Short mmCIF file of C-alpha atoms in Angstrom, two decimals:
data_model
loop_
_atom_site.label_atom_id
_atom_site.label_comp_id
_atom_site.label_asym_id
_atom_site.label_seq_id
_atom_site.Cartn_x
_atom_site.Cartn_y
_atom_site.Cartn_z
CA MET A 1 116.02 -23.95 85.77
CA SER A 2 119.19 -22.23 84.74
CA ARG A 3 119.42 -18.73 86.18
CA VAL A 4 120.83 -15.50 84.83
CA ARG A 5 123.30 -13.80 87.13
CA VAL A 6 125.36 -10.63 87.36
CA HIS A 7 128.29 -10.56 89.78
CA ASN A 8 130.76 -8.02 91.07
CA PHE A 9 129.36 -5.23 88.97
CA SER A 10 130.86 -2.03 90.33
CA VAL A 11 129.23 1.36 90.01
CA SER A 12 130.13 4.76 91.38
CA LEU A 13 127.79 6.51 93.82
CA ASP A 14 126.42 8.43 90.86
CA GLY A 15 125.69 5.17 89.07
CA PHE A 16 128.37 4.94 86.40
CA GLY A 17 129.54 1.41 85.54
CA THR A 18 132.39 2.66 83.42
CA GLY A 19 134.03 6.02 82.86
CA GLU A 20 134.37 8.07 79.72
CA GLY A 21 137.02 7.41 77.07
CA GLN A 22 137.69 3.68 76.95
CA SER A 23 141.01 2.78 75.30
CA PHE A 24 143.66 0.05 75.33
CA GLU A 25 145.39 1.89 78.14
CA ALA A 26 142.18 2.58 80.04
CA PRO A 27 139.58 -0.19 79.75
CA PHE A 28 137.29 1.74 82.11
CA GLY A 29 138.10 5.18 80.72
CA HIS A 30 138.73 7.99 83.18
CA ALA A 31 137.51 5.73 86.01
CA GLY A 32 140.91 4.03 85.81
CA THR A 33 141.05 1.23 88.36
CA ARG A 34 138.99 3.07 90.97
CA LEU A 35 135.81 1.05 90.53
CA HIS A 36 137.64 -2.24 91.05
CA GLU A 37 140.27 -1.70 93.72
CA TRP A 38 138.10 -3.59 96.20
CA PHE A 39 137.98 -6.54 93.77
CA PHE A 40 141.69 -6.62 92.91
CA ARG A 41 142.49 -7.07 96.58
CA THR A 42 140.39 -10.22 96.93
CA ARG A 43 141.65 -13.77 96.76
CA ALA A 44 138.86 -14.39 94.23
CA PHE A 45 140.44 -11.97 91.78
CA GLN A 46 144.01 -13.06 92.48
CA SER A 47 143.25 -16.73 91.93
CA MET A 48 141.19 -15.93 88.82
CA HIS A 49 144.41 -14.60 87.36
CA GLY A 50 146.66 -17.37 88.57
CA ALA A 51 148.16 -15.45 91.46
CA GLY A 52 148.30 -16.51 95.10
CA GLY A 53 147.36 -14.37 98.07
CA GLY A 54 144.60 -11.83 98.30
CA GLU A 55 142.26 -10.88 101.09
CA VAL A 56 139.60 -13.28 102.34
CA GLY A 57 137.03 -11.04 104.02
CA VAL A 58 133.45 -10.26 103.09
CA ASP A 59 134.42 -8.67 99.77
CA ASP A 60 136.14 -11.91 98.81
CA ALA A 61 133.25 -14.10 99.93
CA LEU A 62 130.90 -12.16 97.69
CA ALA A 63 133.38 -12.02 94.82
CA GLN A 64 133.86 -15.80 94.93
CA ALA A 65 130.19 -16.34 94.05
CA TRP A 66 131.13 -15.28 90.52
CA GLY A 67 132.20 -18.73 89.42
CA PRO A 68 130.26 -21.67 90.84
CA GLY A 69 127.37 -22.95 88.77
CA ILE A 70 128.09 -20.78 85.73
CA GLY A 71 128.01 -22.56 82.35
CA ALA A 72 128.33 -19.61 79.97
CA GLU A 73 128.87 -15.85 79.91
CA ILE A 74 127.40 -13.09 77.77
CA MET A 75 129.41 -9.89 77.47
CA GLY A 76 129.34 -6.71 75.43
CA ARG A 77 131.96 -5.89 72.88
CA GLY A 78 133.30 -3.13 75.10
CA LYS A 79 134.22 -5.71 77.72
CA PHE A 80 136.06 -7.78 75.10
CA GLY A 81 138.04 -4.83 73.80
CA PRO A 82 138.03 -1.10 73.14
CA GLN A 83 137.73 -1.32 69.34
CA GLN A 84 134.67 0.11 67.61
CA GLY A 85 133.35 -0.53 64.08
CA PRO A 86 134.95 -3.20 61.84
CA TRP A 87 137.65 -5.20 63.64
CA PRO A 88 140.96 -3.56 62.75
CA ASP A 89 142.93 -6.60 63.83
CA LEU A 90 141.74 -10.18 64.35
CA GLU A 91 144.83 -10.80 66.43
CA TRP A 92 143.09 -9.05 69.35
CA LYS A 93 141.70 -11.83 71.50
CA GLY A 94 140.51 -9.90 74.52
CA TRP A 95 142.27 -8.36 77.50
CA TRP A 96 143.01 -11.65 79.19
CA GLY A 97 145.83 -13.35 77.25
CA ASP A 98 145.79 -16.96 76.02
CA ASP A 99 144.00 -18.41 79.03
CA PRO A 100 141.06 -16.15 79.95
CA PRO A 101 139.49 -16.62 83.37
CA PHE A 102 136.06 -17.67 82.10
CA HIS A 103 136.61 -21.38 81.26
CA THR A 104 133.20 -21.59 79.57
CA PRO A 105 131.64 -20.50 76.30
CA VAL A 106 131.44 -16.70 76.14
CA TYR A 107 129.03 -14.86 73.83
CA VAL A 108 130.30 -11.44 72.77
CA LEU A 109 127.53 -9.14 71.55
CA THR A 110 128.65 -7.19 68.49
CA HIS A 111 127.36 -6.05 65.14
CA GLN A 112 130.80 -6.97 63.73
CA LEU A 113 130.89 -10.72 63.44
CA ARG A 114 134.15 -12.67 63.37
CA PRO A 115 135.15 -16.33 63.69
CA THR A 116 134.85 -18.13 66.99
CA LEU A 117 137.99 -18.07 69.11
CA GLU A 118 138.95 -21.18 71.05
CA MET A 119 141.25 -20.19 73.86
CA GLN A 120 143.12 -22.24 76.41
CA GLY A 121 141.43 -23.45 79.56
CA GLY A 122 137.98 -23.98 78.09
CA THR A 123 137.07 -20.41 77.15
CA THR A 124 135.50 -20.07 73.70
CA PHE A 125 134.51 -16.64 72.41
CA HIS A 126 131.51 -16.61 70.06
CA PHE A 127 130.62 -13.34 68.35
CA VAL A 128 126.91 -12.78 67.90
CA ASP A 129 124.61 -10.01 66.74
CA ALA A 130 121.36 -10.71 68.58
CA GLU A 131 118.76 -9.43 70.99
CA PRO A 132 119.12 -10.32 74.69
CA ALA A 133 116.51 -13.11 74.65
CA GLU A 134 118.06 -14.66 71.56
CA VAL A 135 121.65 -14.71 72.77
CA LEU A 136 120.41 -15.99 76.11
CA ARG A 137 118.88 -19.01 74.36
CA LEU A 138 122.27 -19.71 72.75
CA ALA A 139 124.12 -19.29 76.03
CA ARG A 140 121.66 -21.47 77.95
CA ASP A 141 122.05 -24.26 75.43
CA ALA A 142 125.81 -23.99 75.68
CA ALA A 143 125.69 -23.84 79.48
CA ASP A 144 124.21 -27.30 79.54
CA GLY A 145 122.07 -26.81 82.63
CA GLY A 146 124.40 -24.29 84.23
CA ASP A 147 123.62 -20.65 84.94
CA VAL A 148 124.43 -17.82 82.56
CA ARG A 149 126.46 -14.87 83.74
CA ILE A 150 125.93 -11.43 82.21
CA GLY A 151 129.44 -10.05 82.33
CA GLY A 152 128.82 -6.39 81.46
CA GLY A 153 129.50 -3.62 80.59
CA PRO A 154 126.72 -1.40 81.87
CA SER A 155 124.84 -1.17 78.57
CA VAL A 156 124.61 -4.95 78.33
CA VAL A 157 123.47 -5.39 81.94
CA ARG A 158 120.89 -2.67 81.36
CA ALA A 159 119.60 -4.32 78.19
CA PHE A 160 119.08 -7.60 80.07
CA LEU A 161 117.41 -5.81 82.97
CA GLU A 162 115.11 -3.99 80.57
CA ALA A 163 114.14 -7.34 79.06
CA ASP A 164 113.58 -8.63 82.62
CA LEU A 165 115.95 -11.54 82.07
CA ILE A 166 118.10 -11.22 85.18
CA ASP A 167 117.44 -13.29 88.31
CA HIS A 168 120.41 -12.30 90.46
CA LEU A 169 122.08 -8.89 90.37
CA HIS A 170 125.11 -8.19 92.54
CA VAL A 171 126.10 -4.54 92.34
CA VAL A 172 128.95 -2.98 94.28
CA ILE A 173 128.65 0.70 95.12
CA VAL A 174 132.01 2.42 95.31
CA PRO A 175 131.92 5.76 97.16
CA ILE A 176 133.40 7.83 94.36
CA LEU A 177 131.70 10.25 91.98
CA LEU A 178 132.68 9.68 88.35
CA GLY A 179 130.45 12.40 86.92
CA ARG A 180 130.50 10.91 83.38
CA GLY A 181 130.60 7.61 81.58
CA THR A 182 127.91 4.96 81.10
CA ARG A 183 125.19 4.69 83.72
CA LEU A 184 123.78 1.41 84.92
CA TRP A 185 120.48 2.61 86.34
CA ASP A 186 118.94 4.84 83.68
CA GLY A 187 115.34 3.93 82.90
CA MET A 188 115.06 1.39 85.73
CA GLU A 189 112.13 2.86 87.66
CA GLY A 190 110.56 0.25 89.94
CA LEU A 191 113.24 -2.38 89.34
CA GLU A 192 113.11 -3.33 93.03
CA GLU A 193 109.56 -4.62 92.62
CA ARG A 194 110.82 -7.51 90.53
CA PHE A 195 113.17 -8.80 93.21
CA PRO A 196 111.62 -10.11 96.42
CA GLU A 197 115.03 -10.32 98.08
CA ILE A 198 117.23 -7.24 98.31
CA GLU A 199 120.17 -7.16 100.71
CA SER A 200 122.90 -4.60 101.32
CA VAL A 201 126.16 -4.93 103.19
CA SER A 202 128.98 -2.42 103.59
CA THR A 203 132.47 -3.76 104.12
CA PRO A 204 135.69 -2.41 105.62
CA SER A 205 137.01 -1.59 102.13
CA GLY A 206 134.35 1.12 102.00
CA VAL A 207 132.16 -0.39 99.28
CA THR A 208 128.57 -1.54 99.66
CA HIS A 209 127.34 -4.74 98.07
CA VAL A 210 123.69 -4.70 97.02
CA VAL A 211 122.18 -8.01 95.92
CA PHE A 212 118.85 -8.24 94.13
CA ASN A 213 117.58 -11.79 93.92
CA ARG A 214 114.50 -13.68 92.85
CA PRO A 215 114.24 -17.37 93.56
CA MET B 1 134.65 27.11 113.57
CA SER B 2 131.01 26.52 112.84
CA ARG B 3 130.52 23.65 110.40
CA VAL B 4 128.04 23.07 107.61
CA ARG B 5 126.20 19.75 107.80
CA VAL B 6 123.71 17.69 105.87
CA HIS B 7 121.86 14.90 107.70
CA ASN B 8 119.49 12.10 106.81
CA PHE B 9 119.43 13.01 103.16
CA SER B 10 117.82 10.05 101.40
CA VAL B 11 118.45 9.19 97.77
CA SER B 12 117.35 6.28 95.62
CA LEU B 13 119.94 3.91 94.17
CA ASP B 14 119.74 5.91 90.96
CA GLY B 15 120.51 9.08 92.90
CA PHE B 16 117.18 10.91 93.08
CA GLY B 17 116.63 12.96 96.22
CA THR B 18 112.99 13.61 95.38
CA GLY B 19 110.55 12.24 92.85
CA GLU B 20 108.69 13.97 90.06
CA GLY B 21 105.50 15.95 90.61
CA GLN B 22 105.68 17.60 94.03
CA SER B 23 102.28 18.68 95.36
CA PHE B 24 100.50 19.29 98.67
CA GLU B 25 99.48 15.65 98.67
CA ALA B 26 102.90 14.40 97.65
CA PRO B 27 105.80 16.47 99.06
CA PHE B 28 108.27 14.06 97.42
CA GLY B 29 106.29 13.56 94.22
CA HIS B 30 105.95 10.04 92.89
CA ALA B 31 108.55 8.86 95.43
CA GLY B 32 105.75 9.03 98.01
CA THR B 33 107.12 8.02 101.39
CA ARG B 34 109.50 5.41 100.02
CA LEU B 35 112.70 7.41 100.52
CA HIS B 36 111.93 8.02 104.18
CA GLU B 37 110.34 4.87 105.57
CA TRP B 38 113.62 4.05 107.33
CA PHE B 39 113.53 7.50 109.00
CA PHE B 40 109.87 7.45 110.04
CA ARG B 41 110.52 4.29 112.05
CA THR B 42 113.28 5.85 114.16
CA ARG B 43 112.84 7.31 117.62
CA ALA B 44 114.65 10.40 116.27
CA PHE B 45 111.81 11.11 113.86
CA GLN B 46 109.05 10.20 116.28
CA SER B 47 110.37 12.47 119.01
CA MET B 48 110.99 15.28 116.49
CA HIS B 49 107.24 15.22 115.94
CA GLY B 50 106.23 14.91 119.55
CA ALA B 51 105.45 11.21 119.44
CA GLY B 52 106.82 8.49 121.70
CA GLY B 53 108.24 5.18 120.59
CA GLY B 54 110.26 4.47 117.49
CA GLU B 55 113.18 2.15 116.86
CA VAL B 56 116.55 2.74 118.47
CA GLY B 57 118.98 0.85 116.25
CA VAL B 58 121.76 2.10 113.98
CA ASP B 59 119.35 4.05 111.75
CA ASP B 60 118.17 5.94 114.82
CA ALA B 61 121.68 6.58 116.11
CA LEU B 62 122.61 8.18 112.81
CA ALA B 63 119.32 10.05 112.52
CA GLN B 64 119.76 11.54 116.02
CA ALA B 65 122.91 13.36 114.87
CA TRP B 66 120.57 15.74 113.02
CA GLY B 67 120.01 18.01 116.00
CA PRO B 68 122.93 18.53 118.38
CA GLY B 69 125.14 21.53 117.72
CA ILE B 70 122.91 23.02 115.03
CA GLY B 71 122.21 26.75 115.34
CA ALA B 72 120.42 27.43 112.05
CA GLU B 73 119.08 25.70 108.95
CA ILE B 74 119.05 26.66 105.29
CA MET B 75 116.41 25.04 103.10
CA GLY B 76 115.06 25.38 99.59
CA ARG B 77 111.61 26.67 98.89
CA GLY B 78 110.54 23.19 97.77
CA LYS B 79 111.18 21.89 101.26
CA PHE B 80 109.06 24.67 102.77
CA GLY B 81 106.15 24.04 100.42
CA PRO B 82 105.10 22.96 96.94
CA GLN B 83 104.10 26.41 95.68
CA GLN B 84 105.96 27.97 92.75
CA GLY B 85 106.08 31.59 91.61
CA PRO B 86 104.44 34.36 93.66
CA TRP B 87 103.04 33.11 96.97
CA PRO B 88 99.35 32.42 96.40
CA ASP B 89 98.62 32.38 100.09
CA LEU B 90 100.67 33.81 102.95
CA GLU B 91 98.71 31.59 105.32
CA TRP B 92 100.93 28.66 104.25
CA LYS B 93 103.57 28.35 106.94
CA GLY B 94 105.29 25.15 105.94
CA TRP B 95 104.39 21.47 106.27
CA TRP B 96 105.01 21.33 109.99
CA GLY B 97 102.16 23.15 111.73
CA ASP B 98 102.56 25.82 114.41
CA ASP B 99 105.58 24.24 116.14
CA PRO B 100 108.05 23.10 113.47
CA PRO B 101 110.79 20.68 114.56
CA PHE B 102 113.69 23.02 113.83
CA HIS B 103 113.73 25.27 116.92
CA THR B 104 116.31 27.61 115.32
CA PRO B 105 116.34 30.30 112.65
CA VAL B 106 115.63 28.76 109.24
CA TYR B 107 116.60 30.49 105.99
CA VAL B 108 114.31 29.60 103.09
CA LEU B 109 115.89 30.25 99.69
CA THR B 110 113.38 31.77 97.30
CA HIS B 111 113.13 34.47 94.67
CA GLN B 112 109.71 35.33 96.15
CA LEU B 113 110.37 37.24 99.33
CA ARG B 114 107.81 37.44 102.13
CA PRO B 115 107.81 38.56 105.77
CA THR B 116 109.64 36.60 108.41
CA LEU B 117 107.51 34.02 110.21
CA GLU B 118 108.00 33.53 113.91
CA MET B 119 106.67 30.14 114.86
CA GLN B 120 106.31 28.43 118.21
CA GLY B 121 109.21 26.61 119.79
CA GLY B 122 111.96 28.89 118.51
CA THR B 123 111.67 28.31 114.77
CA THR B 124 111.82 31.50 112.71
CA PHE B 125 111.51 31.31 108.91
CA HIS B 126 113.41 33.99 107.02
CA PHE B 127 112.90 34.22 103.27
CA VAL B 128 116.00 35.17 101.33
CA ASP B 129 117.07 35.45 97.72
CA ALA B 130 120.83 34.90 97.86
CA GLU B 131 123.76 32.81 96.69
CA PRO B 132 124.91 29.93 98.91
CA ALA B 133 127.89 31.78 100.40
CA GLU B 134 125.76 34.80 101.18
CA VAL B 135 122.92 32.97 102.91
CA LEU B 136 125.50 30.92 104.78
CA ARG B 137 126.92 34.14 106.23
CA LEU B 138 123.46 35.09 107.45
CA ALA B 139 122.82 31.64 108.89
CA ARG B 140 126.21 31.51 110.60
CA ASP B 141 125.60 34.86 112.26
CA ALA B 142 122.20 33.67 113.42
CA ALA B 143 123.61 30.32 114.62
CA ASP B 144 125.76 32.18 117.13
CA GLY B 145 128.68 29.72 117.05
CA GLY B 146 126.54 26.70 116.24
CA ASP B 147 126.69 24.66 113.07
CA VAL B 148 124.48 25.28 110.07
CA ARG B 149 122.39 22.48 108.62
CA ILE B 150 121.57 22.40 104.92
CA GLY B 151 118.12 20.88 104.98
CA GLY B 152 117.58 20.16 101.27
CA GLY B 153 116.05 19.51 98.83
CA PRO B 154 118.52 18.03 96.39
CA SER B 155 119.03 21.21 94.34
CA VAL B 156 119.99 23.15 97.45
CA VAL B 157 122.38 20.47 98.72
CA ARG B 158 123.94 20.34 95.27
CA ALA B 159 124.36 24.12 95.12
CA PHE B 160 126.22 24.07 98.45
CA LEU B 161 128.36 21.11 97.36
CA GLU B 162 129.21 22.90 94.12
CA ALA B 163 130.30 25.92 96.16
CA ASP B 164 132.35 23.53 98.35
CA LEU B 165 130.65 24.78 101.49
CA ILE B 166 129.69 21.45 103.08
CA ASP B 167 131.84 19.82 105.76
CA HIS B 168 129.67 16.84 106.70
CA LEU B 169 127.36 15.03 104.29
CA HIS B 170 125.21 12.17 105.51
CA VAL B 171 123.42 10.49 102.61
CA VAL B 172 121.15 7.48 102.95
CA ILE B 173 120.91 5.17 99.96
CA VAL B 174 117.53 3.49 99.71
CA PRO B 175 117.51 0.42 97.44
CA ILE B 176 114.73 1.59 95.16
CA LEU B 177 114.91 2.95 91.61
CA LEU B 178 112.88 6.15 91.16
CA GLY B 179 113.80 6.67 87.54
CA ARG B 180 112.87 10.37 87.56
CA GLY B 181 112.90 13.38 89.82
CA THR B 182 115.74 15.60 91.00
CA ARG B 183 119.20 14.05 91.23
CA LEU B 184 121.63 14.80 94.01
CA TRP B 185 124.86 13.75 92.33
CA ASP B 186 124.86 15.42 88.91
CA GLY B 187 128.07 17.27 88.18
CA MET B 188 129.87 16.02 91.29
CA GLU B 189 132.88 14.35 89.69
CA GLY B 190 135.69 13.86 92.20
CA LEU B 191 133.62 14.99 95.20
CA GLU B 192 135.23 12.24 97.30
CA GLU B 193 138.61 13.95 97.03
CA ARG B 194 137.38 16.79 99.23
CA PHE B 195 136.44 14.51 102.12
CA PRO B 196 139.27 12.66 103.88
CA GLU B 197 136.79 10.55 105.84
CA ILE B 198 134.18 8.49 104.01
CA GLU B 199 132.32 5.72 105.82
CA SER B 200 129.48 3.44 104.77
CA VAL B 201 127.23 1.25 106.86
CA SER B 202 124.25 -0.85 105.81
CA THR B 203 121.56 -1.49 108.39
CA PRO B 204 118.85 -4.11 108.86
CA SER B 205 116.24 -1.75 107.38
CA GLY B 206 118.03 -2.24 104.05
CA VAL B 207 119.39 1.26 103.63
CA THR B 208 123.05 2.26 103.51
CA HIS B 209 124.33 5.34 105.28
CA VAL B 210 127.27 7.04 103.59
CA VAL B 211 129.00 9.80 105.54
CA PHE B 212 131.46 12.21 103.94
CA ASN B 213 133.34 14.25 106.51
CA ARG B 214 136.16 16.71 106.69
CA PRO B 215 137.47 17.79 110.05
#
C-alpha cells in the first residue's frame, strides 16, 4: 500500500513551521533561513539543487530519506509561492527555477486554479482545490504505486494530520524560539497514540529529529 | 555569583508544561503522569523520595544536576498545591509530606499570604507576593552563596525568563501532544540569543533534553 510521508519538516522549539510575513524575499517570513540551516548543510540538499559537497552525517542520512519511493507530492500554495488571492502573474512557476527538485507530479492546493505546468526533469505542477482525502486520491493515482509526500507548509501538514492520513512524520526541532508564525501542532492532542513507533535523535548540528511512524 | 537554574522541566512537543484541570488527584491536570515518566524511572527521583533503585543512564545523570549547589528554590503556588484563592485549609503543607525533598528555603509565590512552614529535613516554605526580581533577592540572601532553583510551574518559569533572570534552563521534551494546558514558550521570541550554549540530547527513554546555558 502506498504510504503518506512527511520529511524534513522543521519547527522551532515553540512549534512554528514558518515565521510571520512570507514574501518573495522571505519565503519563511521572519524565520529567515534559521529553520533550515541544518538542511542546507547536508549533501541531500546540495545534490537536490545540483551542487556537489555537503555534509554526510546523521542529518544527511535522515534528509536523504526524502526521495526514495516517492511518486507524487502534495503541497500548499504557500510553499509554491508567496502570492495570495488571484494569481497576479502566471509567469511565476515556483521558487525552484525550470528544473524543480521534485521530479514527480506535484499537487498544489489552492482555491485559485490555473493550468498545469510541465517543468523540466519530470516535475508537473497540478493546481487543485480539494479536501485532503480527495487530493490524496489524485496523488496516489499519479504516484503509480509509489508513496505520496506531503511537502508542507504547516497548515497543509496539519490538515492531513487532522484527517489522519499521514503514516510517517519526520519533524526536525530547531532550538530557536520564533514566537510567531504558523504552528504545526495546534489541535493535535493525543497524536502520539496513532503512531506505534516514535523515535528521537539529536545531532551535532543541534537539531533533534523526531520520527512518528506506523507500519 | 549565585546562578538561577531550572532543572528537569518537562514539556510536551506542543510546549505545554502542565495539562488542563489541576486538582488534588491530578497535579498536572489531564497530562497525568505522562510528562514525568522519564523522571520517575531515574535513581535521582527515587532517592529524592527516599526509595532505592532507579535507572542510572543519561536521563538520571541530567536529573541528578537538580540538587548540587542549590541554596533555595522559588516555586509557584500551583506547584505547592491545587488550591486557588484564599487558603481553605492551612493544614495543607504541599504534596510532599512532612519531609519535602528540597532541604532548603523555598519561596512560594502567591497573592494569599500565610505563615512560614518549617518542615523536616531543612525545607522551609515562605509565602511571598512579589515580582520575580524581588523574590529572587530574598531567595539569594537565603541561599547564602548557593544557586537559586526556579521550580515551576510553567507560568513561573516564563515570568523569570521574561525578566531575563535565568542562567541555566534544562527543558525535557516529551514526544506527546497535550493540546491544552499552560505553555512554557509563549512570547519567548529570540530567547536562544541570550544563551551562548545550547545543547540537545535524546535518550533511550524517548525524551530530548535541551539545555540553555550562559556562563
